Tab-separated table of C-alpha atoms in Angstrom:
chain	number	residue	atom	x	y	z
H	5	MET	CA	0.043	0.147	-0.043
H	6	ALA	CA	1.369	3.696	-0.770
H	7	ARG	CA	2.436	5.634	2.041
H	8	ILE	CA	0.927	9.058	2.418
H	9	GLN	CA	3.204	11.132	4.212
H	10	GLU	CA	2.074	14.374	5.883
H	11	LEU	CA	3.955	18.076	5.077
H	12	PRO	CA	4.963	19.805	8.115
H	13	ASP	CA	3.429	23.357	8.320
H	14	ASN	CA	6.648	25.134	7.576
H	15	TYR	CA	7.164	23.517	4.113
H	16	ASN	CA	8.645	25.840	1.540
H	17	GLU	CA	6.863	25.007	-1.710
H	18	SER	CA	9.341	27.368	-3.617
H	19	LEU	CA	12.035	24.785	-3.023
H	20	VAL	CA	10.057	22.402	-5.140
H	21	TYR	CA	10.026	24.840	-7.882
H	22	ASP	CA	13.426	25.593	-7.799
H	23	ALA	CA	14.491	22.236	-7.928
H	24	LYS	CA	12.355	21.605	-10.782
H	25	ALA	CA	13.964	24.681	-12.802
H	26	ASN	CA	17.353	23.502	-11.938
H	27	SER	CA	16.655	20.380	-13.571
H	28	GLU	CA	15.250	22.115	-16.622
H	29	ALA	CA	18.392	24.245	-16.731
H	30	ALA	CA	20.720	21.009	-16.573
H	31	LEU	CA	19.094	19.627	-19.776
H	32	PRO	CA	21.280	19.565	-22.766
H	33	THR	CA	20.452	22.602	-25.406
H	34	PRO	CA	21.053	22.726	-28.983
H	35	GLY	CA	24.593	23.379	-29.635
H	36	PRO	CA	26.483	25.403	-32.250
H	37	SER	CA	26.948	24.221	-35.707
H	38	LEU	CA	29.729	21.822	-36.322
H	39	PRO	CA	33.300	22.799	-36.028
H	40	PRO	CA	35.213	24.316	-39.156
H	41	GLN	CA	37.249	21.536	-39.153
H	42	MET	CA	34.185	18.898	-39.538
H	43	ALA	CA	32.527	21.080	-42.241
H	44	GLU	CA	35.567	20.909	-44.037
H	45	GLN	CA	35.643	16.916	-43.550
H	46	LYS	CA	32.201	16.877	-45.332
H	47	GLN	CA	33.186	19.195	-47.988
H	48	SER	CA	36.414	16.702	-48.410
H	49	VAL	CA	34.187	13.544	-48.710
H	50	ASP	CA	32.294	15.429	-51.698
H	51	HIS	CA	35.598	15.868	-53.397
H	52	LEU	CA	36.719	12.305	-52.736
H	53	VAL	CA	33.110	10.955	-54.515
H	54	LYS	CA	33.930	13.359	-57.350
H	55	ASP	CA	37.576	12.115	-57.955
H	56	LEU	CA	36.466	8.474	-57.505
H	57	LYS	CA	33.941	9.055	-60.094
H	58	ARG	CA	36.717	9.980	-62.361
H	59	SER	CA	38.250	6.683	-62.181
H	60	PRO	CA	36.736	4.352	-65.165
H	61	PHE	CA	35.897	1.416	-62.122
H	62	PHE	CA	33.436	4.052	-60.387
H	63	MET	CA	31.889	5.979	-63.215
H	64	THR	CA	28.253	5.977	-63.966
H	65	SER	CA	28.570	8.003	-67.134
H	66	LEU	CA	31.307	9.474	-69.370
H	67	ASP	CA	30.348	12.898	-68.229
H	68	ASP	CA	32.031	11.978	-65.201
H	69	ALA	CA	35.160	11.978	-66.769
H	70	GLY	CA	35.128	16.016	-67.297
H	71	ASP	CA	37.036	17.934	-69.734
H	72	GLU	CA	40.501	17.077	-67.830
H	73	GLU	CA	43.006	14.214	-69.159
H	74	ASN	CA	42.190	11.018	-67.983
H	75	PRO	CA	44.812	8.636	-69.050
H	76	GLU	CA	43.014	5.655	-67.422
H	77	LEU	CA	39.874	6.320	-69.529
H	78	ASP	CA	42.132	6.971	-72.605
H	79	ALA	CA	43.797	3.520	-72.003
H	80	ILE	CA	40.442	1.707	-71.919
H	81	ARG	CA	39.224	3.315	-74.842
H	82	ALA	CA	42.420	2.167	-76.917
H	83	LEU	CA	41.594	-1.473	-75.603
H	84	ILE	CA	38.473	-1.430	-77.569
H	85	TYR	CA	40.429	-1.579	-80.705
H	86	GLU	CA	42.821	-4.291	-79.611
H	87	GLY	CA	42.700	-7.945	-81.060
H	88	THR	CA	41.215	-9.195	-83.813
H	89	ARG	CA	38.396	-8.029	-85.916
H	90	ALA	CA	36.144	-10.256	-84.330
H	91	GLU	CA	36.946	-9.396	-80.906
H	92	ILE	CA	36.914	-5.843	-81.621
H	93	ALA	CA	33.390	-6.005	-83.018
H	94	SER	CA	32.388	-8.000	-79.985
H	95	ASN	CA	33.635	-4.904	-77.810
H	96	PHE	CA	31.335	-2.786	-79.780
H	97	ARG	CA	28.580	-5.281	-79.620
H	98	GLU	CA	28.782	-5.841	-75.937
H	99	GLN	CA	28.403	-1.951	-75.266
H	100	GLY	CA	25.893	-1.722	-78.163
H	101	ASN	CA	23.980	-4.714	-75.957
H	102	GLU	CA	24.441	-2.431	-72.668
H	103	ASP	CA	22.638	0.894	-74.176
H	104	ALA	CA	19.977	-1.720	-75.894
H	105	ARG	CA	19.292	-3.081	-72.356
H	106	LEU	CA	18.809	0.644	-71.059
H	107	LYS	CA	16.735	1.589	-74.148
H	108	ARG	CA	19.210	3.982	-75.398
H	109	TRP	CA	18.527	3.198	-79.021
H	110	LYS	CA	20.530	5.743	-80.951
H	111	GLU	CA	23.794	5.211	-78.627
H	112	ALA	CA	23.221	1.401	-79.376
H	113	LYS	CA	22.929	1.731	-82.683
H	114	GLU	CA	26.404	3.648	-83.090
H	115	PHE	CA	28.040	0.811	-81.181
H	116	TYR	CA	26.608	-2.037	-83.543
H	117	THR	CA	27.470	0.202	-86.619
H	118	LYS	CA	31.308	0.461	-85.326
H	119	GLY	CA	30.975	-3.330	-84.822
H	120	LEU	CA	30.055	-3.907	-88.483
H	121	ALA	CA	32.810	-1.299	-89.664
H	122	ALA	CA	35.088	-3.356	-87.745
H	123	LEU	CA	34.219	-6.643	-89.565
H	124	LYS	CA	34.729	-5.169	-92.758
H	125	GLY	CA	38.104	-3.988	-91.809
H	126	GLU	CA	41.432	-5.627	-93.114
H	127	ARG	CA	42.550	-8.601	-91.272
H	128	LYS	CA	45.965	-8.187	-89.456
H	129	ASP	CA	49.137	-10.359	-90.674
H	130	GLU	CA	49.227	-11.783	-87.003
H	131	ASP	CA	45.575	-13.011	-87.038
H	132	PRO	CA	45.042	-16.481	-87.167
H	133	SER	CA	42.970	-16.927	-90.630
H	134	GLY	CA	40.903	-20.269	-89.733
H	135	GLU	CA	40.278	-19.467	-85.892
H	136	ASP	CA	39.519	-15.720	-86.662
H	137	GLU	CA	37.212	-16.575	-89.582
H	138	ASN	CA	35.188	-18.916	-87.516
H	139	ARG	CA	34.980	-16.277	-84.675
H	140	LYS	CA	34.136	-13.588	-87.238
H	141	GLU	CA	31.199	-15.447	-88.472
H	142	ALA	CA	30.043	-16.249	-84.857
H	143	ALA	CA	30.357	-12.366	-84.296
H	144	ILE	CA	28.745	-11.295	-87.240
H	145	LYS	CA	25.794	-13.407	-86.489
H	146	GLU	CA	25.449	-12.331	-82.999
H	147	LEU	CA	25.925	-8.897	-83.949
H	148	LEU	CA	23.306	-8.867	-86.738
H	149	LEU	CA	20.368	-9.931	-84.518
H	150	LYS	CA	21.575	-7.301	-81.815
H	151	PHE	CA	21.781	-4.898	-84.844
H	152	VAL	CA	18.197	-5.774	-86.169
H	153	ARG	CA	16.916	-5.696	-82.704
H	154	VAL	CA	17.786	-2.145	-82.260
H	155	LEU	CA	16.118	-1.261	-85.581
H	156	ASP	CA	13.149	-3.009	-84.250
H	157	ALA	CA	12.937	-0.630	-81.416
H	158	MET	CA	13.548	2.377	-83.358
H	159	ARG	CA	11.149	1.720	-86.375
H	160	ALA	CA	8.445	3.972	-84.962
H	161	GLU	CA	10.504	6.719	-85.090
H	162	ASN	CA	12.282	6.336	-88.595
H	163	TYR	CA	11.223	3.779	-90.897
H	164	ARG	CA	13.245	4.806	-93.814
H	165	SER	CA	16.543	4.825	-91.502
H	166	CYS	CA	15.623	1.162	-90.510
H	167	THR	CA	15.289	-0.023	-94.122
H	168	LEU	CA	18.814	1.474	-94.778
H	169	ASP	CA	20.300	-0.203	-91.862
H	170	CYS	CA	18.559	-3.433	-92.840
H	171	LEU	CA	19.988	-3.255	-96.486
H	172	ALA	CA	23.795	-2.684	-94.799
H	173	ALA	CA	23.087	-5.558	-92.593
H	174	LEU	CA	22.100	-7.813	-95.593
H	175	SER	CA	25.303	-6.573	-97.349
H	176	ILE	CA	26.935	-8.736	-94.809
H	177	ASN	CA	24.552	-11.637	-94.088
H	178	ALA	CA	21.954	-12.229	-97.008
H	179	GLN	CA	20.453	-14.969	-95.128
H	180	SER	CA	19.354	-12.954	-92.058
H	181	ILE	CA	15.670	-13.722	-91.323
H	182	LYS	CA	15.525	-10.712	-88.988
H	183	ALA	CA	16.875	-8.272	-91.273
H	184	HIS	CA	14.378	-9.240	-94.331
H	185	TYR	CA	11.321	-9.282	-91.939
H	186	ARG	CA	12.222	-5.843	-90.170
H	187	MET	CA	12.958	-4.322	-93.876
H	188	ALA	CA	9.468	-5.603	-95.237
H	189	SER	CA	7.771	-4.218	-92.190
H	190	ALA	CA	9.480	-1.066	-92.516
H	191	PHE	CA	8.473	-0.717	-95.892
H	192	PHE	CA	4.749	-2.037	-95.095
H	193	ALA	CA	4.414	0.919	-92.366
H	194	LEU	CA	5.744	3.327	-95.030
H	195	GLY	CA	3.088	2.163	-97.417
H	196	LYS	CA	5.691	0.776	-99.889
H	197	LEU	CA	3.642	-2.073	-100.287
H	198	SER	CA	5.880	-3.245	-103.734
H	199	GLU	CA	8.812	-2.750	-101.764
H	200	ALA	CA	7.558	-4.635	-98.755
H	201	ALA	CA	6.210	-7.663	-100.916
H	202	SER	CA	10.080	-7.848	-102.543
H	203	ALA	CA	11.403	-7.766	-99.180
H	204	CYS	CA	8.597	-10.488	-98.010
H	205	LYS	CA	9.491	-12.769	-100.874
H	206	ALA	CA	13.435	-12.297	-100.405
H	207	GLY	CA	12.907	-13.376	-96.925
H	208	LEU	CA	10.751	-16.486	-97.947
H	209	THR	CA	13.446	-17.805	-100.462
H	210	VAL	CA	15.797	-17.998	-97.275
H	211	ASP	CA	12.945	-19.752	-95.123
H	212	GLN	CA	10.079	-20.755	-96.875
H	213	SER	CA	8.133	-21.885	-93.931
H	214	ASN	CA	8.597	-18.942	-91.757
H	215	ALA	CA	5.431	-18.175	-90.461
H	216	GLN	CA	5.952	-14.334	-89.833
H	217	PHE	CA	6.854	-13.847	-93.314
H	218	THR	CA	3.403	-15.695	-94.251
H	219	SER	CA	1.204	-13.629	-92.130
H	220	LEU	CA	3.241	-10.349	-93.199
H	221	SER	CA	2.779	-11.571	-97.020
H	222	GLN	CA	-1.165	-12.138	-96.374
H	223	ARG	CA	-1.483	-8.501	-94.836
H	224	ILE	CA	0.519	-6.938	-97.665
H	225	GLN	CA	-1.675	-8.622	-100.225
H	226	THR	CA	-4.849	-7.445	-98.135
H	227	ARG	CA	-3.653	-3.991	-97.999
H	228	GLN	CA	-2.993	-3.961	-101.580
H	229	ALA	CA	-6.347	-5.259	-102.812
H	230	ALA	CA	-7.687	-2.384	-100.667
H	231	GLN	CA	-5.386	0.255	-102.176
H	232	ASP	CA	-5.810	-0.982	-105.660
H	233	GLU	CA	-9.776	-0.459	-104.961
H	234	GLU	CA	-9.391	2.649	-103.721
H	235	ASP	CA	-6.919	3.786	-106.514
H	236	LYS	CA	-9.752	2.337	-108.817
H	237	LYS	CA	-12.468	4.706	-107.291
H	238	LYS	CA	-10.228	7.838	-107.545
H	239	GLN	CA	-9.359	7.077	-111.101
H	240	GLU	CA	-12.995	6.527	-112.046
H	241	GLU	CA	-13.673	10.018	-109.970
H	242	ARG	CA	-10.889	11.480	-112.319
H	243	ASP	CA	-12.476	10.013	-115.589
H	244	ARG	CA	-16.057	11.181	-114.715
H	245	THR	CA	-14.622	14.625	-113.795
H	246	LYS	CA	-13.029	14.664	-117.205
H	247	LYS	CA	-15.950	13.676	-119.033
H	248	GLU	CA	-18.060	16.352	-117.308
H	249	ALA	CA	-15.563	19.103	-118.108
H	250	GLY	CA	-15.422	17.907	-121.600
H	251	MET	CA	-19.523	17.866	-121.897
H	252	VAL	CA	-19.681	21.369	-120.393
H	253	ASN	CA	-17.268	22.767	-122.976
H	254	ILE	CA	-19.521	20.906	-125.519
H	255	ALA	CA	-22.286	22.691	-124.304
H	256	LEU	CA	-20.607	25.933	-124.038
H	257	LYS	CA	-19.559	25.802	-127.549
H	258	ALA	CA	-22.948	24.635	-128.779
H	259	ARG	CA	-24.583	27.777	-127.268
H	260	GLN	CA	-21.517	30.155	-128.511
H	261	ILE	CA	-20.745	31.165	-124.988
H	262	ALA	CA	-17.209	32.469	-124.879
H	263	ILE	CA	-15.088	31.680	-121.664
H	264	ARG	CA	-11.736	32.623	-120.805
H	265	ASN	CA	-8.907	31.209	-117.889
H	266	THR	CA	-6.525	33.869	-116.416
H	267	GLY	CA	-4.451	31.021	-114.520
H	268	GLN	CA	-5.939	32.244	-111.051
H	269	PRO	CA	-9.499	31.887	-110.419
H	270	PRO	CA	-11.145	32.839	-107.624
H	271	GLU	CA	-12.070	30.581	-104.645
H	272	MET	CA	-15.854	29.139	-105.191
H	273	GLU	CA	-15.678	26.050	-103.035
H	274	ASP	CA	-18.013	23.562	-105.207
H	275	ALA	CA	-19.721	26.273	-107.184
H	276	ALA	CA	-18.707	26.148	-111.058
H	277	VAL	CA	-20.283	25.912	-114.697
H	278	LYS	CA	-21.769	22.504	-114.836
H	279	LEU	CA	-24.574	20.616	-116.533
H	280	VAL	CA	-27.596	19.682	-114.440
H	281	PRO	CA	-29.534	17.488	-113.289
H	282	ASP	CA	-26.979	14.908	-115.342
H	283	PRO	CA	-23.632	16.310	-115.991
H	284	LEU	CA	-23.151	13.650	-118.726
H	285	SER	CA	-26.584	14.538	-120.475
H	286	PRO	CA	-26.313	17.076	-123.269
H	287	GLU	CA	-29.850	17.821	-122.846
H	288	SER	CA	-29.199	19.220	-119.076
H	289	THR	CA	-29.326	22.873	-118.193
H	290	LEU	CA	-25.984	25.011	-118.237
H	291	VAL	CA	-25.849	26.901	-114.640
H	292	PHE	CA	-23.381	29.456	-113.899
H	293	PRO	CA	-22.029	31.186	-110.297
H	294	ILE	CA	-22.638	34.955	-110.540
H	295	VAL	CA	-21.180	37.484	-108.657
H	296	ILE	CA	-23.573	40.486	-108.043
H	297	LEU	CA	-21.728	43.743	-107.933
H	298	TYR	CA	-22.758	47.010	-106.308
H	299	PRO	CA	-19.950	49.456	-107.494
H	300	LEU	CA	-21.373	52.605	-106.211
H	301	HIS	CA	-21.582	51.023	-102.434
H	302	LEU	CA	-18.864	48.543	-102.938
H	303	GLN	CA	-21.217	45.570	-101.645
H	304	THR	CA	-21.225	42.233	-103.280
H	305	ASP	CA	-23.709	39.169	-103.286
H	306	PHE	CA	-23.153	35.710	-104.815
H	307	ILE	CA	-25.493	33.376	-106.548
H	308	LYS	CA	-24.106	30.161	-106.636
H	309	SER	CA	-26.291	28.618	-109.365
H	310	PHE	CA	-27.876	30.544	-111.859
H	311	GLY	CA	-29.592	28.738	-114.795
H	312	GLU	CA	-29.295	29.469	-118.367
H	313	ALA	CA	-33.100	30.018	-118.679
H	314	GLU	CA	-33.351	32.140	-115.576
H	315	THR	CA	-33.648	35.738	-115.365
H	316	LEU	CA	-32.587	38.621	-112.954
H	317	GLN	CA	-36.124	39.276	-112.283
H	318	ASP	CA	-36.200	35.400	-110.876
H	319	HIS	CA	-33.372	36.355	-108.283
H	320	PHE	CA	-34.162	39.953	-107.351
H	321	ASP	CA	-37.521	38.895	-105.713
H	322	TYR	CA	-35.222	37.511	-102.636
H	323	LEU	CA	-31.966	39.827	-103.169
H	324	LEU	CA	-33.733	43.170	-103.005
H	325	PRO	CA	-34.437	45.177	-100.968
H	326	LEU	CA	-30.916	45.204	-99.409
H	327	PRO	CA	-30.453	45.359	-95.693
H	328	TRP	CA	-27.612	48.074	-96.311
H	329	ASP	CA	-29.615	50.354	-98.535
H	330	ASN	CA	-31.123	53.071	-96.135
H	331	LEU	CA	-31.840	55.445	-99.100
H	332	ASN	CA	-33.954	52.794	-100.758
H	333	GLU	CA	-32.260	52.909	-103.954
H	334	TYR	CA	-32.171	49.475	-104.716
H	335	THR	CA	-35.580	48.024	-105.578
H	336	VAL	CA	-36.638	45.978	-108.603
H	337	LYS	CA	-38.035	49.102	-110.632
H	338	ARG	CA	-35.374	51.365	-109.526
H	339	VAL	CA	-31.959	49.458	-110.653
H	340	ASP	CA	-30.293	48.620	-113.948
H	341	ALA	CA	-28.068	45.786	-114.649
H	342	TYR	CA	-24.799	46.030	-116.919
H	343	ILE	CA	-22.388	43.223	-117.844
H	344	GLU	CA	-18.838	44.160	-119.173
H	345	THR	CA	-17.944	42.772	-123.000
H	346	ALA	CA	-15.080	41.137	-124.109
H	347	LYS	CA	-13.788	44.224	-125.446
H	348	GLY	CA	-14.001	46.364	-122.441
H	349	GLY	CA	-17.456	47.984	-123.152
H	350	LEU	CA	-21.190	47.254	-121.441
H	351	ILE	CA	-24.049	45.921	-122.458
H	352	LYS	CA	-27.364	46.368	-120.412
H	353	TRP	CA	-29.170	43.191	-118.905
H	354	GLY	CA	-32.861	43.492	-118.844
H	355	LYS	CA	-34.547	42.035	-115.739
H	356	LYS	CA	-36.601	39.456	-117.714
H	357	VAL	CA	-33.977	38.629	-120.381
H	358	GLU	CA	-32.747	35.156	-119.905
H	359	LEU	CA	-28.952	34.535	-119.093
H	360	LEU	CA	-28.598	32.512	-122.086
H	361	LYS	CA	-29.171	35.409	-124.697
H	362	VAL	CA	-27.000	37.635	-122.984
H	363	LEU	CA	-24.127	35.051	-122.990
H	364	SER	CA	-24.486	33.707	-126.294
H	365	GLY	CA	-22.948	35.343	-129.340
H	366	SER	CA	-19.539	35.186	-127.641
H	367	MET	CA	-20.104	39.326	-126.995
H	368	VAL	CA	-19.729	38.574	-123.409
H	369	GLU	CA	-16.814	36.430	-121.564
H	370	VAL	CA	-17.199	34.039	-118.761
H	371	VAL	CA	-13.850	34.570	-117.069
H	372	ASP	CA	-12.687	31.920	-114.596
H	373	GLY	CA	-16.228	30.143	-114.914
H	374	LEU	CA	-17.454	33.262	-113.147
H	375	VAL	CA	-20.226	35.699	-114.636
H	376	LYS	CA	-19.718	39.222	-113.072
H	377	VAL	CA	-23.082	41.606	-113.077
H	378	ASN	CA	-23.005	45.331	-111.865
H	379	ILE	CA	-26.315	46.318	-110.406
H	380	VAL	CA	-26.586	50.293	-110.046
H	381	PRO	CA	-29.721	52.428	-109.333
H	382	LYS	CA	-31.177	54.166	-112.444
H	383	SER	CA	-30.902	57.763	-111.212
H	384	ARG	CA	-27.260	57.125	-110.860
H	385	ALA	CA	-26.425	55.007	-113.859
H	386	SER	CA	-25.217	57.740	-116.013
H	387	GLU	CA	-22.886	58.769	-113.027
H	388	TRP	CA	-21.308	55.533	-113.000
H	389	ILE	CA	-20.593	55.220	-116.696
H	390	GLU	CA	-18.882	58.259	-117.180
H	391	SER	CA	-16.727	57.475	-114.271
H	392	LEU	CA	-15.987	54.034	-116.045
H	393	LYS	CA	-15.183	55.873	-119.176
H	394	LYS	CA	-12.742	58.235	-117.441
H	395	ARG	CA	-11.050	55.532	-115.607
H	396	SER	CA	-10.595	53.550	-119.015
H	397	SER	CA	-9.064	56.614	-120.866
H	398	LYS	CA	-6.511	57.104	-118.235
């Protein structure tokens, strides 16, 4: 059982608080920063790590070598070119394999290319011919496999480069199935189906039972058939367009309508001189796109399809009055229409006269497939005509 002690009457509570304060003062307090010698030690460790990384054994990147001379690294680089051709190629292959493992495709390709170049180099006098030749063939086979694997990883970025590199690989080993297949795949991706089929055929001569080539060949044939069908439709459309244009020219000549092309036609979307409803029937009606000019107010309207048997009156019903005509000058009864002739003059187009009567006889030209009509108020027609005469005289 806990013992309860009775405090005396002369107990001084301040002694308890003083003891508590003394105990808190005795607790350790945060000291100053590390001494200068210890800070220097930390800095020395950083320098030590940097120096260690300059050694090829501790390097994580060639950037660690810095710009200063590094005899150890230079010596290792020189070793790359020591040995037979197969050994040199193997060195490059190993470096390329490491970059390929890290998906550094560009660097891996450079190493593989150097390896191929080493295998093409001249054999040294001291190289053993028989053994070196066997090692060379083994190195070529493995190198080509790795090389084309890199091309496979790169194919989504540059198919053109892939085909060229495959050709370079095949120049060394024409029996490489991988090189044939990747080149066929690259041509297929580029849409060059004829070249893809040729590459597939070359691969099948090496391995007739290869399932990859059989599958790719079927895909090529399927796409070729679809492309042939698309090309056929496009050619039929071109032929039809040509026939329609020929029929329009025949219809224009039969109606004695003069046409002239400047080489710089205006943008009219699908509006054009054509026969409707059947563009290939001589019995169809000619329609023309017409631009309505209001020269005194610098305004325009566009009629996409104006039939040869139609009149201005037919279109004035919805064109007039004009929303910007505050003076009410442009009404059916208050306007006149003029068309410029081929010689630079003007003819007046009556509101109830058919378009064909205005255009036939070759007095008026249809320029770039567009008919231009000037609409002016009757009260100002003479004013406008005089201004045109003065402008032409200058």
